[in-house]
GROMACS .gro file of C-alpha atoms in nm:
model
  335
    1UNK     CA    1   1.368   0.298  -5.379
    2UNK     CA    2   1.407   0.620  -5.240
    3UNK     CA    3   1.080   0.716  -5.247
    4UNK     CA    4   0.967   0.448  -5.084
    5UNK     CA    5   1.230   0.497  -4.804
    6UNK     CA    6   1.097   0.860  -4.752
    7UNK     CA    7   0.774   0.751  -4.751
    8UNK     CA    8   0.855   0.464  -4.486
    9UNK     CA    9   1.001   0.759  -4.246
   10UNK     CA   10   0.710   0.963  -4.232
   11UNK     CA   11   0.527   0.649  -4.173
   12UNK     CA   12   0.717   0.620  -3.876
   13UNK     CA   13   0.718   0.964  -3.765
   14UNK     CA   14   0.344   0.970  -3.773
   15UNK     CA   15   0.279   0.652  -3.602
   16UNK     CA   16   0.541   0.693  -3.310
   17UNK     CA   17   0.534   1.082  -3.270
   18UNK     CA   18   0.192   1.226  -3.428
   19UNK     CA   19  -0.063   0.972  -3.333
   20UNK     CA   20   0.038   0.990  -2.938
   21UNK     CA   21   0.014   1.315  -2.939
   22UNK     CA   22  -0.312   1.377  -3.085
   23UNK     CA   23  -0.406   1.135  -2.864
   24UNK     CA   24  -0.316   1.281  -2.579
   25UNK     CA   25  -0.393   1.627  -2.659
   26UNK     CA   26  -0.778   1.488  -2.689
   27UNK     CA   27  -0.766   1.431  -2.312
   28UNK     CA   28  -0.776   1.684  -2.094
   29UNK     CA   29  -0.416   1.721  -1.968
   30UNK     CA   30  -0.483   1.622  -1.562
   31UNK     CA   31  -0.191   1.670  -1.324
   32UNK     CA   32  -0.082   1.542  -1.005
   33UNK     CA   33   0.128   1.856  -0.932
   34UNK     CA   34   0.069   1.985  -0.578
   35UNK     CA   35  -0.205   2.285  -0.563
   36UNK     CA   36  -0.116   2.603  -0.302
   37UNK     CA   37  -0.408   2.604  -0.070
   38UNK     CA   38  -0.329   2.966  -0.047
   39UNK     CA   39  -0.465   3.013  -0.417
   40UNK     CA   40  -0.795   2.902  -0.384
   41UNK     CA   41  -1.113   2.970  -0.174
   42UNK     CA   42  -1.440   2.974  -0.149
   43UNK     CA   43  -1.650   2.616  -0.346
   44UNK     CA   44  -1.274   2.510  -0.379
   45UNK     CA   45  -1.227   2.462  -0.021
   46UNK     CA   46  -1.523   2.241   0.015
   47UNK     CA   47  -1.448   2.033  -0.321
   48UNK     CA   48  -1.113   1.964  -0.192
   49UNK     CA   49  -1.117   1.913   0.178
   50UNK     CA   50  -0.897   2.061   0.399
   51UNK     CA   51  -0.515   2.124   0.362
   52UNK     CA   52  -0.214   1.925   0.438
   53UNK     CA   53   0.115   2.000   0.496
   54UNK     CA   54   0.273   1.675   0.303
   55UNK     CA   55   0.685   1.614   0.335
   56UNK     CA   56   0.806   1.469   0.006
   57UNK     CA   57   1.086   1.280   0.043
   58UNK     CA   58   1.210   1.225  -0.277
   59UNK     CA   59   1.276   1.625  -0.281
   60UNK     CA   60   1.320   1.698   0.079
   61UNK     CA   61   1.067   1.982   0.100
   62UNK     CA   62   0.781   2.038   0.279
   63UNK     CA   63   0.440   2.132   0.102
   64UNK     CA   64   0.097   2.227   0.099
   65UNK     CA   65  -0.130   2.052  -0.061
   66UNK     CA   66  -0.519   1.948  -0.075
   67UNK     CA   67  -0.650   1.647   0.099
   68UNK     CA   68  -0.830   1.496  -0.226
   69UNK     CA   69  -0.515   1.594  -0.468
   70UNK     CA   70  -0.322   1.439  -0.242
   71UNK     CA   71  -0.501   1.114  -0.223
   72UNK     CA   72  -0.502   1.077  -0.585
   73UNK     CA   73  -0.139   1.049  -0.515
   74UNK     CA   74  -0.188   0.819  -0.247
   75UNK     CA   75  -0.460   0.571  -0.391
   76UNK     CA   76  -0.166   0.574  -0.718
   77UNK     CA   77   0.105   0.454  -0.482
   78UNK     CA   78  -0.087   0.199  -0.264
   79UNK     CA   79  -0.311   0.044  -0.528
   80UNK     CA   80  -0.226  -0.127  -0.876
   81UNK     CA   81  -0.472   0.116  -1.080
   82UNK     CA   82  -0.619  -0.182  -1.295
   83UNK     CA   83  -0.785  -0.280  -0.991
   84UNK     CA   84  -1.118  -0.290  -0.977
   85UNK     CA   85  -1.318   0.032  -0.902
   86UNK     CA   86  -1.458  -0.019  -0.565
   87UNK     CA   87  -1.114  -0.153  -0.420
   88UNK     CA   88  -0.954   0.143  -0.506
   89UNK     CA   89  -1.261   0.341  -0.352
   90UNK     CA   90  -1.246   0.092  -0.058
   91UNK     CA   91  -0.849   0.236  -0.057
   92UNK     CA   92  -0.935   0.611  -0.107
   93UNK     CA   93  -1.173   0.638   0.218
   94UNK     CA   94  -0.894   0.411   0.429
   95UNK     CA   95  -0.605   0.665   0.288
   96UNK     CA   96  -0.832   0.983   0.381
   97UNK     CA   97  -0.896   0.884   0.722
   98UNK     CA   98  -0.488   0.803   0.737
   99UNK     CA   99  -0.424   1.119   0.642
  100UNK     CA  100  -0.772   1.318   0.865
  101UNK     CA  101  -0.649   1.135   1.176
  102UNK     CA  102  -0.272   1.287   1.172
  103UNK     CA  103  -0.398   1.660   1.063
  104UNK     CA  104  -0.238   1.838   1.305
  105UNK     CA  105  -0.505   2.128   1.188
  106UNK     CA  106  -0.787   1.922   1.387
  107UNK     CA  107  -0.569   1.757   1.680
  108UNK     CA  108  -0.431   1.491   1.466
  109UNK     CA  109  -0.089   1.366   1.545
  110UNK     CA  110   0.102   1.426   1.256
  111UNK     CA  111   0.435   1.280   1.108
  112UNK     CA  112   0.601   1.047   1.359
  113UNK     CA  113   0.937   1.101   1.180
  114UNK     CA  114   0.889   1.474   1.024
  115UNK     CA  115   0.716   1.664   1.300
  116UNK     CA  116   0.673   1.995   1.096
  117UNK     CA  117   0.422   1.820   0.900
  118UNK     CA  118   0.092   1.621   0.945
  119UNK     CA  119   0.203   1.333   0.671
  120UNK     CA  120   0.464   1.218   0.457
  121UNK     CA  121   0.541   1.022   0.125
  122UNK     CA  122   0.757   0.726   0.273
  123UNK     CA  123   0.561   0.415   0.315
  124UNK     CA  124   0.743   0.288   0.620
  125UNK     CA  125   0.604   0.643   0.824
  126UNK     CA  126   0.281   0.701   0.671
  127UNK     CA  127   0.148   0.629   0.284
  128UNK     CA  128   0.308   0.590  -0.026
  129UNK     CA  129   0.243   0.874  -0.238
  130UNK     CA  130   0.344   0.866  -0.643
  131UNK     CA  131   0.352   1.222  -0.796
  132UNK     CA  132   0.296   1.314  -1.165
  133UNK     CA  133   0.610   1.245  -1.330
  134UNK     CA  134   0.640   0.950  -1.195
  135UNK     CA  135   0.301   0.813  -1.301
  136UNK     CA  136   0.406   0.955  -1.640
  137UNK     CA  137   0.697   0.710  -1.628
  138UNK     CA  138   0.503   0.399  -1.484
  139UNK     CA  139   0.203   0.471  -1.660
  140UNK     CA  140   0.339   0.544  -1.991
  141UNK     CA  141   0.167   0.805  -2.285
  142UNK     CA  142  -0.131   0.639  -2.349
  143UNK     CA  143  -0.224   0.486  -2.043
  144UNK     CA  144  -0.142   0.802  -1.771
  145UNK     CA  145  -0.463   1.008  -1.929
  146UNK     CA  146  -0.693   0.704  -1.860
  147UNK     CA  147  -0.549   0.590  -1.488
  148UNK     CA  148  -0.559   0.947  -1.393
  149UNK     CA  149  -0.911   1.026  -1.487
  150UNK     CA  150  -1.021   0.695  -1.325
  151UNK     CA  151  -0.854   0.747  -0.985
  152UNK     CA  152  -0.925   1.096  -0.985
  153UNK     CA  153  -1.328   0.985  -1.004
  154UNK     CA  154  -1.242   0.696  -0.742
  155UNK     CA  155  -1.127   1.003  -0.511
  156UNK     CA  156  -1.419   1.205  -0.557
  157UNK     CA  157  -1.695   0.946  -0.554
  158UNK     CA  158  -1.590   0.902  -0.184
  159UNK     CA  159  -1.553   1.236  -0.118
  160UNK     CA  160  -1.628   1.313   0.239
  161UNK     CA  161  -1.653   0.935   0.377
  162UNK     CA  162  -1.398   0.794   0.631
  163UNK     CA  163  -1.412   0.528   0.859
  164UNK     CA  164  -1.467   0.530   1.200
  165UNK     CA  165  -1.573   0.300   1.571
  166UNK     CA  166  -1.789   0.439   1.784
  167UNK     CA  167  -1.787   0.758   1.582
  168UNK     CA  168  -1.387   0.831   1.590
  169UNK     CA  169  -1.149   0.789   1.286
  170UNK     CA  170  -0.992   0.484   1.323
  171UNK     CA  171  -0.619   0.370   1.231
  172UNK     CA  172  -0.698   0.190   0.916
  173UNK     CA  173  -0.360   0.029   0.883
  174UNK     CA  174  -0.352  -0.210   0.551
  175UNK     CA  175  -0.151  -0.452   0.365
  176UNK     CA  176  -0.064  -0.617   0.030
  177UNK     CA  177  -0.169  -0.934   0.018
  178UNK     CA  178  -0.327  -1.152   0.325
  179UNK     CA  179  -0.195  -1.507   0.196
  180UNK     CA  180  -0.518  -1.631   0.257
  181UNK     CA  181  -0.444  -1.672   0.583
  182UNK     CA  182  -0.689  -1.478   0.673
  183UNK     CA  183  -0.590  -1.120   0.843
  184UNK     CA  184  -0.402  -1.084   1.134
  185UNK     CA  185  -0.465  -0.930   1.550
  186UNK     CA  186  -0.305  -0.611   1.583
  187UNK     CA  187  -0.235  -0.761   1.946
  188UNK     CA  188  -0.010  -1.004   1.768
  189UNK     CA  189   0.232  -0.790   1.593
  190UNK     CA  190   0.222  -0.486   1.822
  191UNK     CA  191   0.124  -0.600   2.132
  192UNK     CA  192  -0.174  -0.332   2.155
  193UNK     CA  193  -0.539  -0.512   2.143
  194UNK     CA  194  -0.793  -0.266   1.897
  195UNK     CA  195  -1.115  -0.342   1.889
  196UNK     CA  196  -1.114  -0.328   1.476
  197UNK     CA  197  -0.820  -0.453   1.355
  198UNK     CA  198  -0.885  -0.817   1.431
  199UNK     CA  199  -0.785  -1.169   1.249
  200UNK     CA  200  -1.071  -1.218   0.975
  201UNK     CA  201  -1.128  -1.423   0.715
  202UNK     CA  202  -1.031  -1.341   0.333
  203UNK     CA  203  -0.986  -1.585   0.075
  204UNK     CA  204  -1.011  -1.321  -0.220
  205UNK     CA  205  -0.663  -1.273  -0.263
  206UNK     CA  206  -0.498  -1.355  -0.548
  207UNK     CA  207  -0.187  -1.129  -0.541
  208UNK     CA  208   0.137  -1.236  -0.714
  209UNK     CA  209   0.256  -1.250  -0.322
  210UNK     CA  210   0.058  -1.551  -0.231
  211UNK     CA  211   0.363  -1.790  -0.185
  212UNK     CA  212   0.724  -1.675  -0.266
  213UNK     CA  213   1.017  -1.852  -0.129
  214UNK     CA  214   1.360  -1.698  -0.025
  215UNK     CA  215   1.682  -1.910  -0.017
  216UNK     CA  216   1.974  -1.866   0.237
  217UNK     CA  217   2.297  -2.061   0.302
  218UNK     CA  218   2.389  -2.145   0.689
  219UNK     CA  219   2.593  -1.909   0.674
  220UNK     CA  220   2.368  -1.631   0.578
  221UNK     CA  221   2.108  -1.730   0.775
  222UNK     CA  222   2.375  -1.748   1.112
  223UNK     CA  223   2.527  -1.402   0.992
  224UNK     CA  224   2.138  -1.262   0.971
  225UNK     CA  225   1.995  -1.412   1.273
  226UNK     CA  226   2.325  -1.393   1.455
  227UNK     CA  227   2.281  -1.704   1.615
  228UNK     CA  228   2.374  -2.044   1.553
  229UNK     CA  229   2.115  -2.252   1.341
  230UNK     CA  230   2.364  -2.544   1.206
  231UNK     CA  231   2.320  -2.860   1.434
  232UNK     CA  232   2.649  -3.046   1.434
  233UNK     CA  233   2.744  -3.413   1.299
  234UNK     CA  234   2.362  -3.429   1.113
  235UNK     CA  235   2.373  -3.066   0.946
  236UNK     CA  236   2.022  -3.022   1.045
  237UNK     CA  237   1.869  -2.642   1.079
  238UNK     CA  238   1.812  -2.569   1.481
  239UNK     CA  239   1.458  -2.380   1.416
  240UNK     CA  240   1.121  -2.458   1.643
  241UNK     CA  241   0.820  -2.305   1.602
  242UNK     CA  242   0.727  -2.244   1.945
  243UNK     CA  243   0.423  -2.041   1.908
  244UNK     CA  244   0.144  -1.959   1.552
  245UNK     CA  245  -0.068  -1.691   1.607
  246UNK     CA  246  -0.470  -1.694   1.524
  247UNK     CA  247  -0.432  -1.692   1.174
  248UNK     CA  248  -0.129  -1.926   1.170
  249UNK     CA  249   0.145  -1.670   1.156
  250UNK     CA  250   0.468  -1.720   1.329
  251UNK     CA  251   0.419  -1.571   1.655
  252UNK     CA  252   0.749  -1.717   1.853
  253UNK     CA  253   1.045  -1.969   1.770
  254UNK     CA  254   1.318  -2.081   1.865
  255UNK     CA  255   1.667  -2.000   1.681
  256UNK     CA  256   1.969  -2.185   1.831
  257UNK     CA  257   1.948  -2.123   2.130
  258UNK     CA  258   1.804  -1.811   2.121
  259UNK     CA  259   1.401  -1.720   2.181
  260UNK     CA  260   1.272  -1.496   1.856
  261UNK     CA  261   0.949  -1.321   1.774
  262UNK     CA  262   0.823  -1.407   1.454
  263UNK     CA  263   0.849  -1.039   1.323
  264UNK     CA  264   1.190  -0.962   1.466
  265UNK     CA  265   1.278  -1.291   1.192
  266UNK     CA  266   1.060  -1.146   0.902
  267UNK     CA  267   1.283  -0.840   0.950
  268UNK     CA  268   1.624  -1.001   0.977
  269UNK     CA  269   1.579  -1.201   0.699
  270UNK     CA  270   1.366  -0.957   0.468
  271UNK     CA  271   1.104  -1.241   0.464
  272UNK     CA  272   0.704  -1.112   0.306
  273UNK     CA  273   0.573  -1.187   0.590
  274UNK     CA  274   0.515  -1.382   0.936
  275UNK     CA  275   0.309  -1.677   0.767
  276UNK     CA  276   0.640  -1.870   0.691
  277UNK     CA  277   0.746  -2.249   0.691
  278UNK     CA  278   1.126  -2.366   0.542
  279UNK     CA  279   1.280  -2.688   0.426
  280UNK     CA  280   1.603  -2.762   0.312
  281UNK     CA  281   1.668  -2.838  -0.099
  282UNK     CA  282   1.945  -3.067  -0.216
  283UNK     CA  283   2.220  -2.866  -0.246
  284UNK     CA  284   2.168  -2.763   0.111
  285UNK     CA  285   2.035  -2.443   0.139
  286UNK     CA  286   1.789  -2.347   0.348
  287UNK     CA  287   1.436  -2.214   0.136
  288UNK     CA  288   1.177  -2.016   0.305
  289UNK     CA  289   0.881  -2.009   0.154
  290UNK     CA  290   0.595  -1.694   0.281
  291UNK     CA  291   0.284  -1.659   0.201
  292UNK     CA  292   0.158  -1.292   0.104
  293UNK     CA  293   0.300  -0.990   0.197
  294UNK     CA  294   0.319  -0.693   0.461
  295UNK     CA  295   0.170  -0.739   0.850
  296UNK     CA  296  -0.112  -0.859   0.796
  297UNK     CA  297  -0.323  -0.594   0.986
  298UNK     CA  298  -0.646  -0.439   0.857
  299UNK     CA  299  -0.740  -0.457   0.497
  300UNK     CA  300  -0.564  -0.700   0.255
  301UNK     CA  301  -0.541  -0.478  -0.055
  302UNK     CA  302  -0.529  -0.798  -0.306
  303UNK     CA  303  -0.786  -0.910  -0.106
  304UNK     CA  304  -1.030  -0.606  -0.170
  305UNK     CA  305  -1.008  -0.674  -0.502
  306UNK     CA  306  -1.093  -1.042  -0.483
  307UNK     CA  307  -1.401  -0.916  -0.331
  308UNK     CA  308  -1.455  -0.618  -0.550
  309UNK     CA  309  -1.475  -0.866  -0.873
  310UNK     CA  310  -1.748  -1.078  -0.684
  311UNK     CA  311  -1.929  -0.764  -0.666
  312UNK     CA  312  -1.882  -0.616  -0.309
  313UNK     CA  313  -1.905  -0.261  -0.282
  314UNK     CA  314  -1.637  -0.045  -0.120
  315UNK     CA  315  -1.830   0.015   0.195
  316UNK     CA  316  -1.900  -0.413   0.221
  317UNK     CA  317  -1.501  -0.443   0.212
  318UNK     CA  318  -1.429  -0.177   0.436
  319UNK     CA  319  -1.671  -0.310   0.697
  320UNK     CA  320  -1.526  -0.678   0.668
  321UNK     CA  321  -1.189  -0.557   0.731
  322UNK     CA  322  -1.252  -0.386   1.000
  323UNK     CA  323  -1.448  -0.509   1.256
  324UNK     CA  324  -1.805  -0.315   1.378
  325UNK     CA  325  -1.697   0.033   1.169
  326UNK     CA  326  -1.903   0.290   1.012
  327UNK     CA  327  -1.827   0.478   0.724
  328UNK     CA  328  -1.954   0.798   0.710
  329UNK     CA  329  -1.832   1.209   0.720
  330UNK     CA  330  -1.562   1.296   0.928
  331UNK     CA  331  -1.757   1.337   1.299
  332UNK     CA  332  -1.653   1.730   1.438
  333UNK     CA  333  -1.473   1.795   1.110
  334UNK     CA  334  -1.566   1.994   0.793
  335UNK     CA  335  -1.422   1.744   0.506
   0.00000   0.00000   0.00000
């Protein structure tokens, strides 16, 4: 009996300690850890772009860091990586030209809310970013060698491309999931008509976003909205639609007796999105239910997927998101 207990252990110890390491130890150990600029030169420079100075929030720092390290980072934290191949390419060139059109190095703007560098890692400013240990942790042992590897040849397959209209980078601005609503104006959420970010058609997406439904009490949604939405004697909801956008978004409604834009609700309430109806259930309670996720704007990531698995190449999605663009090198700028 106690043989067979000892025997049992190293059984164990083998399977849960041994085998994962050999098996990791037979890739090549990639990492996502920033590279100094200063310590390279030469072919280096080329095969990695130009430098960035990236603000990392989680740390508070500021660092430098290679364009195409960094957008292994970025395609990581902006794109499940079991998607399909040329959806995550279709992500890399949109997250280079991000990044190209706010170096400060070539009269970019940089970070809107960290001026001392040309991009950070908080998704509300610029693009997500997901460093090494972190992939470690969502990726686990086994899976981190083979995600890595893969994004890091999504990366350098594009190497060099971006998008651009009339031969200048563009602002590709992107989102989760589309709804299948279709994608939305630019003019409708921000007010600012561009030429390439207009409402197109997608009905690729298949995102876990397309319908989820949010519940509020009266009293939530009054405390929220700060207005009264309870109509008296028949407990109704006081909501209008006044105005959809193209793509059937809510543009403009009415809440009491107040006048709202669509996205000032989304934000109140925490809502997906702007493509939003409600009812109310039995026990009173008001249920929003949204369909996909994010503004809308640009390319629908779930979307560029969808068309990825029916065989679209990055460069087909790219150019169906945005309207009459080009991908090609950088124009005036040495990638």
């Amino acid at each position: 009996m106690r043989n067979m207990l000892i025997v049992t252990g190293l059984l164990v110890f083998v399977v849960v300690l041994v085998v994962p390491a050999a098996i990791v130890s037979f890739y090549p150990r990639p990492s996502l850890a920033p590279q100094t600029p200063e310590s390279k030169q030469g072919a280096d420079l080329v095969e990695k772009g130009p430098a960035l100075k990236v603000f990392f929030a989680d740390d508070d720092q500021l660092k430098e860091m290679w364009l195409e390290d960094y957008l292994v980072g970025v395609v990581a934290g902006e794109m499940p990586a079991k998607f399909e191949e040329e959806a995550l390419k279709a992500q890399a060139v949109a997250a280079r030209t991000y990044a190209l059109r706010r170096l400060k190095a070539y009269g970019g703007s940089g970070c809107a809310k960290h001026p001392e560098a040309d991009i950070c890692t908080e998704p509300s400013c610029c693009q997500a970013y997901l460093g090494e240990k972190e992939l470690r942790r969502r990726w686990g042992v086994f899976s981190y060698p083979e995600y890595y590897l893969k994004l890091s040849d999504v990366v350098a397959s594009t190497y060099g491309l971006v998008i651009t209209y009339d031969h200048e980078l563009i602002d590709p601005v992107y989102h989760a999931s589309c709804g299948n609503l279709g994608t939305e104006d630019a003019k409708a959420v921000w007010g600012n008509d561009v030429v390439y970010l207009k409402s197109v058609q997608c009905q690729y997406d298949s995102s876990p976003h397309l319908e989820t439904e949010a519940v509020f009490t009266f009293k939530d949604l009054e405390q929220q909205l700060e207005e009264k939405v309870a109509v008296p004697v028949s407990g109704g909801l006081d909501l209008q639609v006044l105005e959809r956008t193209g793509s059937g978004r809510v543009k403009e409604l009415r809440v009491g007796t107040a006048t709202m834009a669509g996205t000032e609700v989304r934000k109140r309430l925490g809502l997906n999105s702007t493509g939003f109806t409600w009812r109310l259930d039995e026990a009173g309670k008001v249920v929003f239910t949204t369909y996909g996720k994010g503004h809308g704007v640009g390319m629908c990531q779930y979307g560029a997927n969808g068309m990825a698995k029916q065989g679209k190449d990055f460069t087909t999605i790219l150019k169906h998101y945005y309207s009459g663009v080009e991908v090609e090198p950088p124009p005036g700028i040495n990638p």
